[in-house]
Structures are given as structure tokens and as C-alpha cells.
Coordinates of C-alpha atoms in Angstrom, one line a residue:
Chain U
X1 CA -18.4 9.9 0.6
X2 CA -18.9 13.2 2.4
X3 CA -22.5 13.4 3.8
X4 CA -22.5 17.2 4.5
X5 CA -19.8 19.3 3.0
X6 CA -19.0 23.0 3.5
X7 CA -16.7 25.3 1.6
X8 CA -14.5 27.0 2.5
X9 CA -13.2 25.4 5.6
X10 CA -11.4 28.6 6.7
X11 CA -12.3 32.2 5.7
X12 CA -10.3 35.2 6.8
X13 CA -11.6 38.6 5.7
X14 CA -11.7 42.3 6.5
X15 CA -14.5 44.1 8.2
X16 CA -17.1 45.4 5.8
X17 CA -16.5 42.7 3.2
X18 CA -19.2 40.4 1.8
X19 CA -18.7 36.7 1.9
X20 CA -20.5 33.4 1.2
X21 CA -20.3 29.9 2.6
X22 CA -21.6 27.0 0.7
X23 CA -23.2 23.8 2.0
X24 CA -24.2 20.6 0.2
X25 CA -25.6 17.4 1.5
X26 CA -25.8 14.1 -0.4
X27 CA -28.1 12.3 2.1
X28 CA -31.3 13.0 0.2
X29 CA -32.6 15.0 3.2
X30 CA -35.3 17.7 2.8
X31 CA -34.3 20.0 5.7
X32 CA -31.1 22.0 6.1
X33 CA -29.9 24.3 8.9
X34 CA -27.2 26.9 9.6
X35 CA -25.8 27.1 13.2
X36 CA -23.3 29.5 14.7
X37 CA -20.8 28.3 17.3
X38 CA -19.1 31.2 19.2
X39 CA -15.8 31.3 20.8
X40 CA -17.2 29.7 24.0
X41 CA -18.4 26.8 21.9
X42 CA -22.1 27.7 22.4
X43 CA -24.2 26.5 19.5
X44 CA -27.2 28.5 18.2
X45 CA -29.5 27.8 15.3
X46 CA -29.7 30.6 12.7
X47 CA -31.9 29.3 9.9
X48 CA -33.7 26.2 8.8
X49 CA -35.0 25.4 5.3
X50 CA -37.4 22.6 4.4
X51 CA -37.8 21.8 0.7
X52 CA -36.2 25.2 -0.1
X53 CA -38.7 27.1 2.1
X54 CA -37.5 29.1 5.1
X55 CA -38.9 27.7 8.3
X56 CA -36.7 29.0 11.1
X57 CA -35.2 32.5 11.2
X58 CA -33.8 33.1 14.7
X59 CA -33.4 36.9 15.1
X60 CA -30.4 36.9 12.9
X61 CA -29.3 40.3 11.5
X62 CA -30.5 40.8 8.0
X63 CA -26.9 41.1 6.9
X64 CA -27.2 37.3 6.9
X65 CA -29.1 35.9 3.9
X66 CA -29.5 32.2 3.4
X67 CA -30.3 30.8 0.0
X68 CA -31.5 27.3 -0.9
X69 CA -31.3 26.7 -4.7
X70 CA -32.5 23.1 -4.2
X71 CA -33.0 20.6 -1.4
X72 CA -29.4 19.6 -1.4
X73 CA -27.8 23.0 -1.1
X74 CA -28.1 25.8 1.5
X75 CA -25.7 28.7 1.2
X76 CA -25.1 31.6 3.6
X77 CA -24.3 35.0 2.4
X78 CA -23.0 37.6 4.8
X79 CA -22.9 41.3 4.0
X80 CA -20.9 44.0 5.7
X81 CA -19.0 41.6 7.9
X82 CA -18.4 42.7 11.5
X83 CA -15.9 41.6 14.1
X84 CA -18.7 39.8 16.0
X85 CA -19.4 37.6 13.1
X86 CA -16.2 35.7 13.8
X87 CA -17.3 32.2 14.7
X88 CA -17.5 28.7 13.3
X89 CA -20.6 28.2 11.1
X90 CA -22.0 24.7 10.8
X91 CA -24.4 23.4 8.2
X92 CA -26.6 20.5 9.1
X93 CA -29.3 18.4 7.4
X94 CA -32.1 16.0 8.5
X95 CA -35.0 14.2 7.0
X96 CA -38.4 15.5 7.7
X97 CA -39.5 18.6 9.6
X98 CA -42.5 17.6 11.6
X99 CA -40.9 14.1 12.0
X100 CA -38.6 16.0 14.3
X101 CA -37.1 13.0 16.0
X102 CA -34.6 12.5 13.2
X103 CA -31.1 13.4 14.1
X104 CA -29.3 16.1 12.3
X105 CA -26.0 15.5 10.4
X106 CA -23.4 18.2 10.6
X107 CA -20.8 19.5 8.2
X108 CA -17.2 20.0 9.2
X109 CA -17.7 23.7 9.8
X110 CA -16.4 27.0 8.4
X111 CA -14.2 29.0 10.6
X112 CA -14.8 32.7 9.8
X113 CA -12.3 35.3 11.1
X114 CA -13.1 38.9 10.6
X115 CA -10.1 41.3 11.0
Chain V
X1 CA -40.0 27.4 25.4
X2 CA -37.4 24.7 25.5
X3 CA -34.1 24.7 27.3
X4 CA -31.3 22.4 28.2
X5 CA -28.6 22.6 30.9
X6 CA -25.3 20.9 31.2
X7 CA -24.1 21.8 34.7
X8 CA -20.5 20.8 34.3
X9 CA -18.1 22.7 32.0
X10 CA -15.6 19.9 32.3
X11 CA -15.5 16.3 33.5
X12 CA -12.2 14.6 34.2
X13 CA -12.0 10.8 34.4
X14 CA -9.3 8.2 34.4
X15 CA -9.2 5.7 31.5
X16 CA -11.2 2.6 32.4
X17 CA -13.4 4.4 34.9
X18 CA -17.1 5.1 34.3
X19 CA -18.0 8.3 32.6
X20 CA -21.1 10.4 33.2
X21 CA -22.1 13.6 31.6
X22 CA -25.1 15.3 33.0
X23 CA -28.0 17.0 31.2
X24 CA -31.3 18.4 32.4
X25 CA -34.0 19.8 30.2
X26 CA -37.2 21.9 30.2
X27 CA -39.9 21.6 27.7
X28 CA -43.7 22.4 27.7
X29 CA -44.6 19.2 25.9
X30 CA -42.9 15.8 25.2
X31 CA -39.2 16.0 24.6
X32 CA -37.0 14.5 21.9
X33 CA -33.5 14.3 23.4
X34 CA -30.1 13.9 21.7
X35 CA -26.5 13.7 22.5
X36 CA -23.8 14.8 20.1
X37 CA -20.0 14.7 20.4
X38 CA -17.6 17.2 18.8
X39 CA -13.9 16.4 18.4
X40 CA -11.4 19.3 17.9
X41 CA -11.9 21.1 14.7
X42 CA -14.6 18.8 13.6
X43 CA -18.4 19.0 13.2
X44 CA -20.8 17.4 15.6
X45 CA -21.4 13.7 15.4
X46 CA -24.7 12.1 16.6
X47 CA -24.4 9.6 19.5
X48 CA -27.9 8.7 20.5
X49 CA -31.4 9.9 21.0
X50 CA -34.5 9.3 23.1
X51 CA -37.9 9.5 21.4
X52 CA -40.2 7.2 23.3
X53 CA -40.2 3.8 24.9
X54 CA -37.4 2.3 26.9
X55 CA -35.8 4.9 29.2
X56 CA -32.3 3.4 28.6
X57 CA -31.0 4.3 25.2
X58 CA -27.9 2.7 23.7
X59 CA -25.8 4.6 21.1
X60 CA -22.5 4.7 19.3
X61 CA -19.1 3.9 20.7
X62 CA -20.4 2.2 23.8
X63 CA -22.4 5.2 25.1
X64 CA -25.8 5.0 26.6
X65 CA -28.2 7.5 28.2
X66 CA -31.0 7.3 30.7
X67 CA -34.2 9.3 30.3
X68 CA -35.7 10.2 33.6
X69 CA -39.0 12.1 33.2
X70 CA -39.5 12.9 36.9
X71 CA -36.1 14.5 37.1
X72 CA -36.2 15.9 33.6
X73 CA -32.7 14.5 33.0
X74 CA -31.0 12.6 30.2
X75 CA -27.5 11.8 31.5
X76 CA -24.9 10.3 29.1
X77 CA -22.9 7.3 30.4
X78 CA -20.1 5.0 29.4
X79 CA -19.1 2.1 31.7
X80 CA -15.3 2.3 30.8
X81 CA -13.9 5.5 29.4
X82 CA -11.2 5.6 26.7
X83 CA -8.6 8.4 26.1
X84 CA -10.2 8.7 22.7
X85 CA -13.5 9.7 24.3
X86 CA -11.9 13.1 25.2
X87 CA -14.1 15.6 23.3
X88 CA -16.8 18.1 23.8
X89 CA -20.3 16.7 24.4
X90 CA -23.6 18.4 23.7
X91 CA -27.0 17.6 24.9
X92 CA -29.9 18.8 22.8
X93 CA -33.7 18.9 23.2
X94 CA -36.5 19.4 20.8
X95 CA -40.2 19.7 21.5
X96 CA -42.4 17.6 19.4
X97 CA -43.9 20.5 17.6
X98 CA -40.9 22.8 17.4
X99 CA -40.4 22.6 13.6
X100 CA -37.1 20.8 14.0
X101 CA -35.5 23.5 16.2
X102 CA -32.8 21.9 18.3
X103 CA -31.9 23.7 21.6
X104 CA -28.3 22.8 22.6
X105 CA -26.7 22.9 26.0
X106 CA -23.5 24.8 26.5
X107 CA -21.4 21.6 26.2
X108 CA -19.3 19.6 28.6
X109 CA -15.6 19.0 27.9
X110 CA -14.6 15.5 28.7
X111 CA -11.0 14.8 29.5
X112 CA -9.9 11.2 29.9
X113 CA -6.4 10.7 31.3
X114 CA -4.3 7.6 30.7

């Protein structure tokens, strides 16, 4: 049973295109996150949703638009892709927001390459 | 503002020797501290966490970490390293009122040689 899954695993696309990455968790968690890992492996949070409500938005260009149709899903849509968007994007989930000592569970990542 | 530092880009250790991965943190309040491991082309896996209580925390795969408030450190340790421990290790910190926002260190690559 996959706890946090992401699709696709690899995404290769041209500059200027629009693409989406999907994330689903079957852990019953109420909080989900998107992280970006750059080529130097540095991890930075992008967004966080709690019960479908946006909680964290970390100065991400508005070309990135997260959408949470329900507590188990958090999708990431990227418009007008740029070369600098090339990275690995990780989805994660945890239970509780103010109970912030709960660990986060990460998906396998989506490697986005913009040509 | 919260921050975390991992001073070593890479740690090399021979199999069977003790392994230590260093982490220091800075928060304005009480910290929640975490260690995660990332194997090649995989997502991050949780190893252990410090919330409160005993300063020595035991986690998965024989790892442990010691919380030291005076030195603001949370070093990861394993008494006897295995080749399979070779991976990228991340320390992370969260303030108690930071709305779940985890701040990750830059990561330390551990290389265990046979």
C-alpha cells in the first residue's frame, strides 16, 4: 500500500507549457505539502494545505497554483514553465497542523525537466 | 525565524565504525527536531524526532540522536554503520507555532565504505 503517491514520476516538457502533478495520500491525514528540491538537493516548502485550506504559501511565483479537491489530494499546476522550474517536486502529508510535532510522510517525488 | 545548519556536505565512514551527522538549529521558541533520510531517486523517510522529554531519542534502523539545548544541536548517531546507510540525511526544525512549516538543512551525504 502506497502511503503518499505522486504522478507522474518523470515529466519532461518544453518551456512555456502548462503541466500538472498529482498527489494522493491514503493515510487519513488532514495536512498536505508541496516541496521543491533543487539540483543541489536543497529542500524548500512551497505550499501547505490543511483540510483543503491554504495555510502556507512561500513566495512562490503565481505561475504555481495548488489545488486541493479534498483532504486526500493536493495537486500542483504550473503555468508557463521556465527552465528554472526544473527540479524534483515532493508531496508530503501529516496529521494535525498545530499539533506540529507529527512527522511528515513524503511521496516518491516528480522529476520535472524543462527544456 | 527558524533555521538549521548541517556543517558537513559529506561524511565518510568505514563499515562497522560509528557514524555521526551533525546538526545545529536556531529557533525563537521551543524546537521540534527531525531527521529524515533520502536514498537515491526516492522520497524522504522519517528516522526520528525530538519533541520533549529524554534528550536521547531512538529511531529507525538503529539510529539515535541527542538533543543538546545549550549547544542548540541535534546530532544523528549510529554505533556501527552499514554500507546500506549510505544516503543523504536531512535535519529539520519546526517551531511550536510555525503552522507545520519544516525548515530543512542542506543535507549531509553519508558514504559508508566496506
